[in-house]
């Protein structure tokens, strides 16, 4: 990491050295300056651009290459730097990394991007057809210099970006396998990542190859990277939501305008519908006896106790607290849903008996 103070200084950062015969030197000239961007469509702001552009360039090289970055600080008001996250420098490495500013909490001003070191020897090299790099991040409408002096706890983001935008389409072809390189380049919020009806194989974690491990959801903390292999379905009738869910446990308050769940799409067919992510509730029904010897019905191993005040009366009388699940009484285990939400309920009978299931006064659509 080097710090540039004078606006006329150029910095040369030598990143990797190699002994490899096919290795090459890749040179980038980065003029770092303020540019305008509005990645969430909600607010245009100053962001740190490179050569007048934002999103910033993804650095892509091959294992063993030497990277030389000449950086010019064209920011009119501040010092700056570049940090090569996860790179030891002078040691050949491969995999998924990122670069970011490391001066005065500056990187959430947009000065962060992926750095990919391709490896022809990777054990999964022949297991995919194409690759995509995708960044996740929490996004702020204010400049860091205006946020930093005013907060005691963590700041509350204004949006969550998917590759520096929202609602994007990853164009895919049926039957092909894609390597997705996922990087959380955010300031502090971890995010869940899943693709409806698709599982994947994790092959790299933070620049280290791992035995291919099947998973359906990832939890990606800030600065973490995962490479996953995803095989497409053979049919092109439907598009599938790629869902990111910000970990609300890390946020002190959640303003109603903050969209924690965001939908992007695996786009098999641009003319077909682009469905929104739906909330999924898995329920396993079982009958068991409790300590008093009596039989009870259980959902996911939790029995139900009738509340003192009937639930609908509480809904009508609780006002703003109606969406707070704790007001319905202990052991009633309510699930609070949003108005007009579409919810997928997966109902498993974990018992030897047969049971009917009724949802009072709701329209339901059985899919299977
Ligand atoms: C860097 O970019 C700024 C803003 O676009 C421009 O004014 C300046 O001349 C550039 N400087 C160099 C050395 O390229
Ligand atoms: C630096 O340039 C940005 C973008 O052009 C501008 O918004 C800001 O006011 C300038 N700051 C100073 C200290 O000149
Ligand atoms: C993500 O953004 C980077 C930078 O703009 C771009 O190079 C890359 O192709 C994007 N990834 C996808 C999947 O579109
Ligand atoms: C993805 O496709 C949908 C449906 O065509 C469209 O509404 C959306 O704007 C597209 N996203 C982007 C980033 O172009
Ligand atoms: C797609 O078709 C190929 C060839 O028939 C088959 O091997 C593969 O299992 C199918 N994939 C899926 C996800 O059904
Ligand atoms: C794409 O979707 C449209 C609209 O649902 C459908 O009519 C068309 O047959 C689909 N195309 C392919 C190649 O599956
Ligand atoms: C986000 O999605 C999760 C899981 O799908 C769900 O539990 C949660 O209620 C959703 N939250 C919002 C604000 O939509
Ligand atoms: C219920 O408890 C049993 C035994 O403790 C456990 O095997 C099972 O996974 C639990 N099921 C759910 C849905 O939590
Ligand atoms: C840091 C790291 O994961 N390096 C890997 C680079 O690639 C070779 C194989 O191609 C691995 O053996 C290294 O572990």
Coordinates of C-alpha atoms and ligand atoms in Angstrom, one line a residue:
X1 CA 0.0 0.0 0.0
X2 CA 1.3 3.4 -0.8
X3 CA -0.1 6.8 0.0
X4 CA -0.1 9.7 -2.4
X5 CA -0.3 13.2 -1.1
X6 CA 0.7 15.6 -3.8
X7 CA -1.7 15.7 -6.7
X8 CA 1.2 15.6 -9.2
X9 CA 2.8 12.4 -7.9
X10 CA 2.4 9.2 -9.7
X11 CA 2.8 6.0 -7.8
X12 CA 4.0 2.7 -9.2
X13 CA 2.8 -0.2 -7.3
X14 CA 4.5 -3.5 -8.2
X15 CA 2.2 -6.2 -7.3
X16 CA 3.4 -9.6 -8.3
X17 CA 6.7 -11.1 -9.4
X18 CA 7.0 -14.3 -11.2
X19 CA 9.5 -16.9 -12.3
X20 CA 7.0 -18.5 -14.7
X21 CA 8.1 -18.7 -18.4
X22 CA 4.8 -17.6 -19.8
X23 CA 4.4 -14.8 -17.3
X24 CA 3.8 -11.3 -18.6
X25 CA 3.8 -7.8 -17.2
X26 CA 0.4 -6.1 -17.2
X27 CA 0.5 -2.4 -16.7
X28 CA -2.4 -0.2 -15.7
X29 CA -2.4 3.6 -15.5
X30 CA -5.0 4.7 -12.9
X31 CA -6.0 8.4 -12.7
X32 CA -8.1 8.4 -9.6
X33 CA -10.7 11.3 -9.5
X34 CA -14.2 12.1 -8.4
X35 CA -17.0 11.2 -10.8
X36 CA -20.8 11.1 -10.5
X37 CA -22.7 7.8 -10.2
X38 CA -26.2 6.7 -9.3
X39 CA -26.0 2.9 -9.0
X40 CA -29.2 2.4 -7.0
X41 CA -31.3 4.8 -9.1
X42 CA -32.2 6.6 -5.8
X43 CA -29.5 9.2 -5.5
X44 CA -26.6 10.6 -7.6
X45 CA -23.4 11.2 -5.7
X46 CA -19.7 11.7 -6.0
X47 CA -17.8 8.4 -6.2
X48 CA -14.1 7.7 -6.7
X49 CA -13.6 6.8 -10.4
X50 CA -10.6 5.6 -12.3
X51 CA -9.8 7.3 -15.6
X52 CA -13.2 9.0 -15.4
X53 CA -15.1 5.7 -15.1
X54 CA -17.2 4.0 -12.4
X55 CA -17.7 1.0 -11.8
X56 CA -14.0 0.6 -11.6
X57 CA -12.1 -1.7 -13.9
X58 CA -11.8 -5.4 -12.9
X59 CA -8.2 -6.4 -12.9
X60 CA -7.8 -9.7 -14.7
X61 CA -4.4 -11.4 -15.0
X62 CA -3.0 -14.9 -15.2
X63 CA -1.1 -16.8 -12.5
X64 CA 2.5 -15.6 -12.4
X65 CA 2.0 -12.3 -14.2
X66 CA 3.5 -9.1 -12.8
X67 CA 1.0 -6.3 -12.3
X68 CA 2.3 -2.7 -12.4
X69 CA -0.2 0.0 -11.5
X70 CA 0.7 3.6 -11.9
X71 CA -1.6 5.6 -9.8
X72 CA -2.2 9.4 -10.0
X73 CA -4.1 11.0 -7.2
X74 CA -6.5 13.3 -9.1
X75 CA -8.8 13.7 -6.1
X76 CA -8.9 17.4 -5.4
X77 CA -9.4 17.2 -1.7
X78 CA -7.8 14.1 -0.1
X79 CA -5.0 11.6 0.1
X80 CA -5.5 8.2 -1.2
X81 CA -4.0 4.7 -1.7
X82 CA -4.6 1.2 -3.1
X83 CA -4.6 -1.9 -1.0
X84 CA -4.4 -5.4 -2.7
X85 CA -6.6 -7.4 -0.5
X86 CA -5.3 -10.9 0.1
X87 CA -2.2 -10.5 -2.0
X88 CA 1.1 -11.2 -0.4
X89 CA 3.0 -9.4 -3.3
X90 CA 6.1 -11.1 -4.7
X91 CA 4.5 -14.5 -4.1
X92 CA 2.6 -16.2 -7.0
X93 CA -1.1 -16.5 -6.1
X94 CA -4.3 -17.3 -7.9
X95 CA -8.0 -17.0 -7.4
X96 CA -10.4 -14.2 -6.5
X97 CA -9.2 -11.0 -4.8
X98 CA -10.0 -7.4 -4.7
X99 CA -8.4 -4.0 -4.5
X100 CA -9.5 -1.0 -2.5
X101 CA -8.5 2.3 -1.0
X102 CA -7.0 2.2 2.4
X103 CA -7.0 5.8 3.6
X104 CA -9.5 7.4 5.9
X105 CA -12.4 4.9 5.4
X106 CA -12.4 5.9 1.7
X107 CA -13.4 2.6 0.0
X108 CA -17.1 2.8 0.5
X109 CA -16.9 5.9 -1.7
X110 CA -16.8 3.4 -4.5
X111 CA -13.0 2.9 -4.6
X112 CA -13.1 -0.9 -4.6
X113 CA -13.2 -3.6 -7.3
X114 CA -12.4 -7.2 -8.1
X115 CA -8.9 -8.5 -8.9
X116 CA -8.9 -11.9 -10.6
X117 CA -5.8 -14.1 -11.1
X118 CA -6.8 -16.9 -13.6
X119 CA -5.1 -20.2 -13.2
X120 CA -4.9 -22.7 -16.1
X121 CA -3.9 -25.4 -13.6
X122 CA -6.9 -25.0 -11.3
X123 CA -8.5 -28.5 -10.8
X124 CA -11.9 -27.1 -11.8
X125 CA -10.6 -25.4 -15.0
X126 CA -12.3 -28.0 -17.3
X127 CA -15.5 -28.1 -15.2
X128 CA -17.1 -24.9 -16.5
X129 CA -17.9 -23.2 -19.8
X130 CA -17.8 -19.5 -18.8
X131 CA -17.2 -17.4 -15.8
X132 CA -18.7 -14.3 -14.3
X133 CA -17.4 -11.9 -11.6
X134 CA -20.1 -10.5 -9.3
X135 CA -19.5 -8.1 -6.4
X136 CA -21.9 -7.5 -3.5
X137 CA -21.8 -4.3 -1.4
X138 CA -23.7 -2.1 1.0
X139 CA -24.1 1.4 -0.4
X140 CA -24.3 4.8 1.1
X141 CA -25.7 8.1 -0.3
X142 CA -23.4 10.3 1.8
X143 CA -19.6 10.6 1.4
X144 CA -17.6 8.8 4.1
X145 CA -16.2 12.1 5.3
X146 CA -19.8 13.2 6.2
X147 CA -20.7 9.8 7.7
X148 CA -17.6 9.2 9.8
X149 CA -17.8 12.1 12.3
X150 CA -21.5 11.4 13.1
X151 CA -21.8 7.8 14.0
X152 CA -21.1 5.9 17.1
X153 CA -22.4 2.6 15.9
X154 CA -22.3 1.4 12.4
X155 CA -23.8 3.6 9.7
X156 CA -27.1 2.4 8.1
X157 CA -26.8 1.7 4.3
X158 CA -29.1 3.2 1.8
X159 CA -29.0 0.2 -0.6
X160 CA -27.4 -3.1 -1.4
X161 CA -25.7 -3.3 -4.8
X162 CA -25.2 -6.4 -6.9
X163 CA -22.2 -5.8 -9.2
X164 CA -22.6 -2.0 -8.6
X165 CA -26.2 -2.0 -9.8
X166 CA -29.6 -3.4 -9.0
X167 CA -31.9 -5.9 -10.7
X168 CA -29.4 -7.2 -13.2
X169 CA -29.6 -10.1 -15.6
X170 CA -27.0 -12.8 -15.9
X171 CA -27.5 -14.1 -19.4
X172 CA -27.0 -17.9 -19.3
X173 CA -27.3 -20.7 -21.8
X174 CA -29.1 -24.0 -21.0
X175 CA -27.0 -26.9 -19.9
X176 CA -23.8 -24.8 -19.5
X177 CA -21.8 -24.6 -16.3
X178 CA -20.7 -21.2 -15.1
X179 CA -18.0 -20.3 -12.6
X180 CA -19.3 -17.4 -10.5
X181 CA -16.7 -15.4 -8.6
X182 CA -18.6 -13.7 -5.7
X183 CA -16.9 -11.0 -3.7
X184 CA -18.4 -8.9 -0.9
X185 CA -16.7 -5.5 -1.4
X186 CA -19.0 -3.7 1.0
X187 CA -18.2 -1.7 4.1
X188 CA -19.5 -4.0 6.9
X189 CA -22.7 -5.8 6.0
X190 CA -22.6 -9.6 5.3
X191 CA -25.1 -10.9 2.7
X192 CA -26.7 -14.3 2.0
X193 CA -26.7 -15.4 -1.6
X194 CA -28.8 -18.1 -3.3
X195 CA -30.3 -18.9 -6.7
X196 CA -33.8 -20.3 -6.7
X197 CA -34.0 -24.0 -7.7
X198 CA -30.2 -24.1 -8.3
X199 CA -27.5 -25.6 -6.1
X200 CA -23.8 -25.0 -6.7
X201 CA -20.4 -26.4 -5.9
X202 CA -18.0 -24.2 -3.9
X203 CA -14.5 -24.6 -5.4
X204 CA -12.6 -21.6 -4.0
X205 CA -12.8 -19.7 -0.7
X206 CA -10.7 -16.5 -0.3
X207 CA -8.0 -17.4 -2.9
X208 CA -7.7 -21.0 -1.7
X209 CA -9.1 -24.0 -3.6
X210 CA -11.3 -26.3 -1.7
X211 CA -12.7 -29.7 -2.4
X212 CA -15.9 -29.1 -4.4
X213 CA -18.7 -28.8 -1.8
X214 CA -22.4 -28.7 -2.7
X215 CA -24.4 -25.8 -1.2
X216 CA -27.6 -23.9 -1.9
X217 CA -26.9 -20.7 0.2
X218 CA -23.7 -18.7 0.9
X219 CA -23.2 -16.3 3.7
X220 CA -20.6 -13.8 2.4
X221 CA -19.1 -11.5 5.0
X222 CA -17.3 -8.3 4.0
X223 CA -14.0 -9.0 2.1
X224 CA -14.9 -12.7 1.6
X225 CA -14.7 -14.4 -1.8
X226 CA -16.3 -17.6 -3.0
X227 CA -16.0 -19.2 -6.4
X228 CA -18.9 -21.6 -7.2
X229 CA -19.8 -23.8 -10.2
X230 CA -23.5 -23.6 -11.2
X231 CA -25.0 -25.9 -13.9
X232 CA -27.9 -24.5 -15.8
X233 CA -31.2 -26.3 -16.4
X234 CA -31.9 -27.6 -19.8
X235 CA -35.0 -25.6 -20.3
X236 CA -35.3 -22.0 -21.4
X237 CA -38.9 -21.4 -20.4
X238 CA -38.2 -19.6 -17.1
X239 CA -35.8 -17.2 -15.5
X240 CA -34.7 -17.7 -11.9
X241 CA -34.2 -15.1 -9.1
X242 CA -30.7 -14.7 -7.8
X243 CA -31.4 -13.5 -4.3
X244 CA -29.2 -11.5 -2.0
X245 CA -30.4 -10.9 1.6
X246 CA -28.5 -8.5 3.8
X247 CA -27.9 -9.8 7.3
X248 CA -30.3 -7.6 9.3
X249 CA -28.6 -8.7 12.6
X250 CA -25.8 -6.4 11.7
X251 CA -28.0 -3.3 11.4
X252 CA -29.0 -1.3 14.5
X253 CA -32.1 0.0 12.7
X254 CA -33.8 -0.9 9.4
X255 CA -35.5 2.1 7.8
X256 CA -38.6 1.1 5.9
X257 CA -37.1 2.3 2.6
X258 CA -34.1 0.0 2.9
X259 CA -34.5 -3.1 0.7
X260 CA -32.7 -6.0 2.5
X261 CA -33.7 -8.6 -0.1
X262 CA -32.8 -8.0 -3.7
X263 CA -33.6 -9.9 -6.8
X264 CA -31.4 -10.3 -9.9
X265 CA -31.9 -13.0 -12.5
X266 CA -30.3 -16.0 -14.1
X267 CA -31.8 -15.1 -17.5
X268 CA -32.4 -18.1 -19.7
X269 CA -34.9 -16.3 -21.8
X270 CA -35.1 -12.5 -22.0
X271 CA -38.7 -12.6 -23.3
X272 CA -39.9 -14.7 -20.4
X273 CA -41.1 -13.3 -17.0
X274 CA -38.5 -12.1 -14.5
X275 CA -40.1 -13.4 -11.2
X276 CA -39.4 -11.8 -7.8
X277 CA -37.9 -13.8 -5.0
X278 CA -40.6 -15.3 -2.8
X279 CA -40.3 -16.0 0.8
X280 CA -40.0 -19.7 1.6
X281 CA -41.3 -21.3 4.8
X282 CA -40.3 -24.9 5.5
X283 CA -42.7 -26.7 7.9
X284 CA -42.4 -30.2 9.2
X285 CA -45.5 -31.5 11.0
X286 CA -45.2 -34.1 13.8
X287 CA -47.2 -35.3 16.7
X288 CA -45.3 -35.9 19.9
X289 CA -45.9 -36.1 23.7
X290 CA -44.6 -33.6 26.1
X291 CA -43.6 -34.0 29.7
X292 CA -47.2 -33.9 31.0
X293 CA -47.9 -37.0 28.9
X294 CA -50.3 -35.2 26.6
X295 CA -50.0 -35.3 22.8
X296 CA -49.2 -32.1 20.9
X297 CA -48.8 -31.1 17.3
X298 CA -45.4 -29.6 16.4
X299 CA -44.2 -27.5 13.5
X300 CA -40.4 -27.9 13.2
X301 CA -40.2 -29.4 16.6
X302 CA -42.0 -26.4 18.3
X303 CA -45.4 -27.0 19.8
X304 CA -48.1 -24.3 19.9
X305 CA -49.9 -22.7 22.8
X306 CA -53.1 -20.8 22.3
X307 CA -52.5 -17.1 23.0
X308 CA -54.5 -15.4 25.8
X309 CA -55.9 -12.9 23.3
X310 CA -56.9 -14.4 19.9
X311 CA -54.3 -13.5 17.3
X312 CA -56.7 -11.5 15.0
X313 CA -57.8 -9.3 18.0
X314 CA -54.2 -8.5 18.7
X315 CA -53.6 -7.7 15.0
X316 CA -56.5 -5.2 15.2
X317 CA -55.5 -3.6 18.5
X318 CA -51.7 -3.6 18.4
X319 CA -51.4 -0.7 15.9
X320 CA -47.8 -0.3 14.8
X321 CA -46.7 -3.1 17.0
X322 CA -48.8 -5.6 14.9
X323 CA -45.7 -6.5 12.8
X324 CA -43.7 -7.3 16.0
X325 CA -44.1 -11.0 16.4
X326 CA -43.5 -10.9 20.2
X327 CA -46.8 -9.2 20.9
X328 CA -48.8 -12.3 20.0
X329 CA -47.6 -14.1 23.2
X330 CA -44.9 -16.6 24.1
X331 CA -45.2 -20.1 22.4
X332 CA -47.5 -19.0 19.6
X333 CA -44.6 -18.6 17.2
X334 CA -46.2 -16.3 14.6
X335 CA -44.6 -15.5 11.3
X336 CA -45.2 -11.9 10.3
X337 CA -45.6 -11.4 6.5
X338 CA -45.9 -8.3 4.5
X339 CA -49.1 -7.1 2.8
X340 CA -49.6 -8.9 -0.5
X341 CA -46.4 -11.0 0.0
X342 CA -46.3 -14.2 -2.0
X343 CA -45.0 -17.0 0.2
X344 CA -43.9 -20.5 -0.7
X345 CA -44.8 -22.9 2.1
X346 CA -43.1 -26.3 1.9
X347 CA -45.1 -28.7 4.1
X348 CA -43.6 -32.0 5.1
X349 CA -45.5 -34.6 7.0
X350 CA -42.9 -36.0 9.5
X351 CA -45.5 -38.1 11.2
X352 CA -46.8 -41.6 10.5
X353 CA -50.4 -40.3 10.5
X354 CA -52.2 -38.2 7.8
X355 CA -53.3 -34.6 8.5
X356 CA -55.3 -32.0 6.6
X357 CA -53.8 -28.5 6.5
X358 CA -56.0 -25.4 6.2
X359 CA -55.0 -21.8 5.8
X360 CA -58.0 -19.7 6.9
X361 CA -59.2 -17.0 4.5
X362 CA -56.1 -17.0 2.2
X363 CA -55.9 -18.0 -1.4
X364 CA -53.4 -20.7 -2.0
X365 CA -52.0 -22.2 -5.2
X366 CA -50.6 -25.7 -4.9
X367 CA -47.5 -26.2 -7.1
X368 CA -46.6 -29.7 -6.2
Ligands
LIG1 C1 -6.9 12.9 -14.2 O1 -8.3 13.1 -14.3 C2 -8.7 14.4 -14.1 C3 -10.2 14.4 -14.1 O2 -10.7 13.7 -15.2 C4 -8.2 15.3 -15.1 O3 -8.6 16.6 -14.8 C5 -6.6 15.3 -15.0 O4 -6.1 16.0 -16.1 C6 -6.1 13.8 -15.2 N1 -4.7 13.8 -14.9 C7 -3.8 13.0 -15.5 C8 -2.4 13.2 -15.0 O5 -4.1 12.2 -16.3
LIG2 C1 -13.7 18.2 -5.7 O1 -14.4 17.9 -6.9 C2 -15.7 17.4 -6.7 C3 -16.2 16.8 -8.0 O2 -15.9 17.6 -9.0 C4 -16.6 18.5 -6.1 O3 -17.9 18.0 -5.8 C5 -15.9 19.0 -4.8 O4 -16.6 20.1 -4.3 C6 -14.5 19.3 -5.0 N1 -13.9 19.5 -3.7 C7 -13.0 20.5 -3.5 C8 -12.4 20.6 -2.1 O5 -12.6 21.3 -4.3
LIG3 C1 -19.7 -6.9 -13.0 O1 -19.1 -5.6 -13.2 C2 -17.8 -5.6 -13.8 C3 -17.3 -4.2 -13.9 O2 -18.3 -3.3 -14.5 C4 -17.9 -6.2 -15.2 O3 -16.6 -6.3 -15.7 C5 -18.5 -7.6 -15.1 O4 -18.6 -8.2 -16.3 C6 -19.8 -7.6 -14.4 N1 -20.3 -8.9 -14.2 C7 -21.4 -9.4 -14.7 C8 -21.8 -10.7 -14.3 O5 -22.1 -8.7 -15.5
LIG4 C1 -33.2 -7.3 -16.5 O1 -34.4 -7.7 -17.2 C2 -35.6 -7.1 -16.7 C3 -36.7 -7.7 -17.6 O2 -36.5 -7.5 -18.9 C4 -35.5 -5.6 -16.8 O3 -36.7 -5.1 -16.2 C5 -34.3 -5.1 -16.1 O4 -34.2 -3.7 -16.2 C6 -33.1 -5.8 -16.6 N1 -32.0 -5.4 -15.8 C7 -31.0 -4.6 -16.2 C8 -30.0 -4.2 -15.3 O5 -30.9 -4.2 -17.4
LIG5 C1 -29.5 -31.7 -19.3 O1 -29.4 -32.6 -20.3 C2 -28.2 -33.4 -20.3 C3 -28.1 -34.2 -21.6 O2 -29.3 -34.9 -21.8 C4 -28.3 -34.3 -19.0 O3 -27.1 -35.0 -18.9 C5 -28.4 -33.3 -17.8 O4 -28.5 -34.1 -16.6 C6 -29.6 -32.4 -17.9 N1 -29.5 -31.4 -16.9 C7 -30.4 -31.1 -16.1 C8 -30.2 -30.1 -15.0 O5 -31.5 -31.7 -16.1
LIG6 C1 -39.1 -17.7 -24.1 O1 -40.2 -17.2 -23.4 C2 -41.3 -16.9 -24.2 C3 -42.3 -16.3 -23.4 O2 -42.7 -17.1 -22.3 C4 -41.8 -18.2 -24.9 O3 -42.8 -17.9 -25.8 C5 -40.6 -18.7 -25.8 O4 -41.0 -20.0 -26.3 C6 -39.4 -18.9 -24.9 N1 -38.2 -19.3 -25.8 C7 -37.5 -20.3 -25.6 C8 -36.3 -20.5 -26.5 O5 -37.7 -21.1 -24.6
LIG7 C1 -36.1 -11.5 3.0 O1 -36.0 -12.9 2.7 C2 -35.9 -13.7 3.8 C3 -35.6 -15.1 3.3 O2 -36.1 -15.4 2.1 C4 -37.2 -13.6 4.6 O3 -37.1 -14.4 5.7 C5 -37.4 -12.2 5.0 O4 -38.7 -12.0 5.6 C6 -37.4 -11.2 3.8 N1 -37.3 -9.9 4.3 C7 -37.8 -8.9 3.6 C8 -37.7 -7.5 4.3 O5 -38.4 -9.0 2.6
LIG8 C1 -36.4 -32.1 15.2 O1 -35.7 -32.8 16.2 C2 -35.1 -34.0 15.8 C3 -34.5 -34.7 16.9 O2 -34.0 -33.8 17.9 C4 -34.1 -33.6 14.7 O3 -33.5 -34.8 14.2 C5 -34.8 -32.9 13.6 O4 -33.8 -32.4 12.6 C6 -35.5 -31.7 14.1 N1 -36.3 -31.1 13.0 C7 -36.4 -29.8 12.7 C8 -37.3 -29.5 11.5 O5 -35.9 -29.0 13.3
LIG9 C1 -3.1 -19.4 -3.0 C2 -3.5 -20.5 -3.8 O1 -4.6 -21.0 -3.7 N1 -2.6 -20.9 -4.7 C3 -2.9 -22.0 -5.6 C4 -2.5 -21.6 -7.0 O2 -2.7 -22.7 -7.9 C5 -2.1 -23.9 -7.5 C6 -2.5 -25.0 -8.5 O3 -2.7 -24.5 -9.8 C7 -2.4 -24.4 -6.2 O4 -1.6 -25.5 -5.8 C8 -2.1 -23.2 -5.2 O5 -2.6 -23.6 -3.9

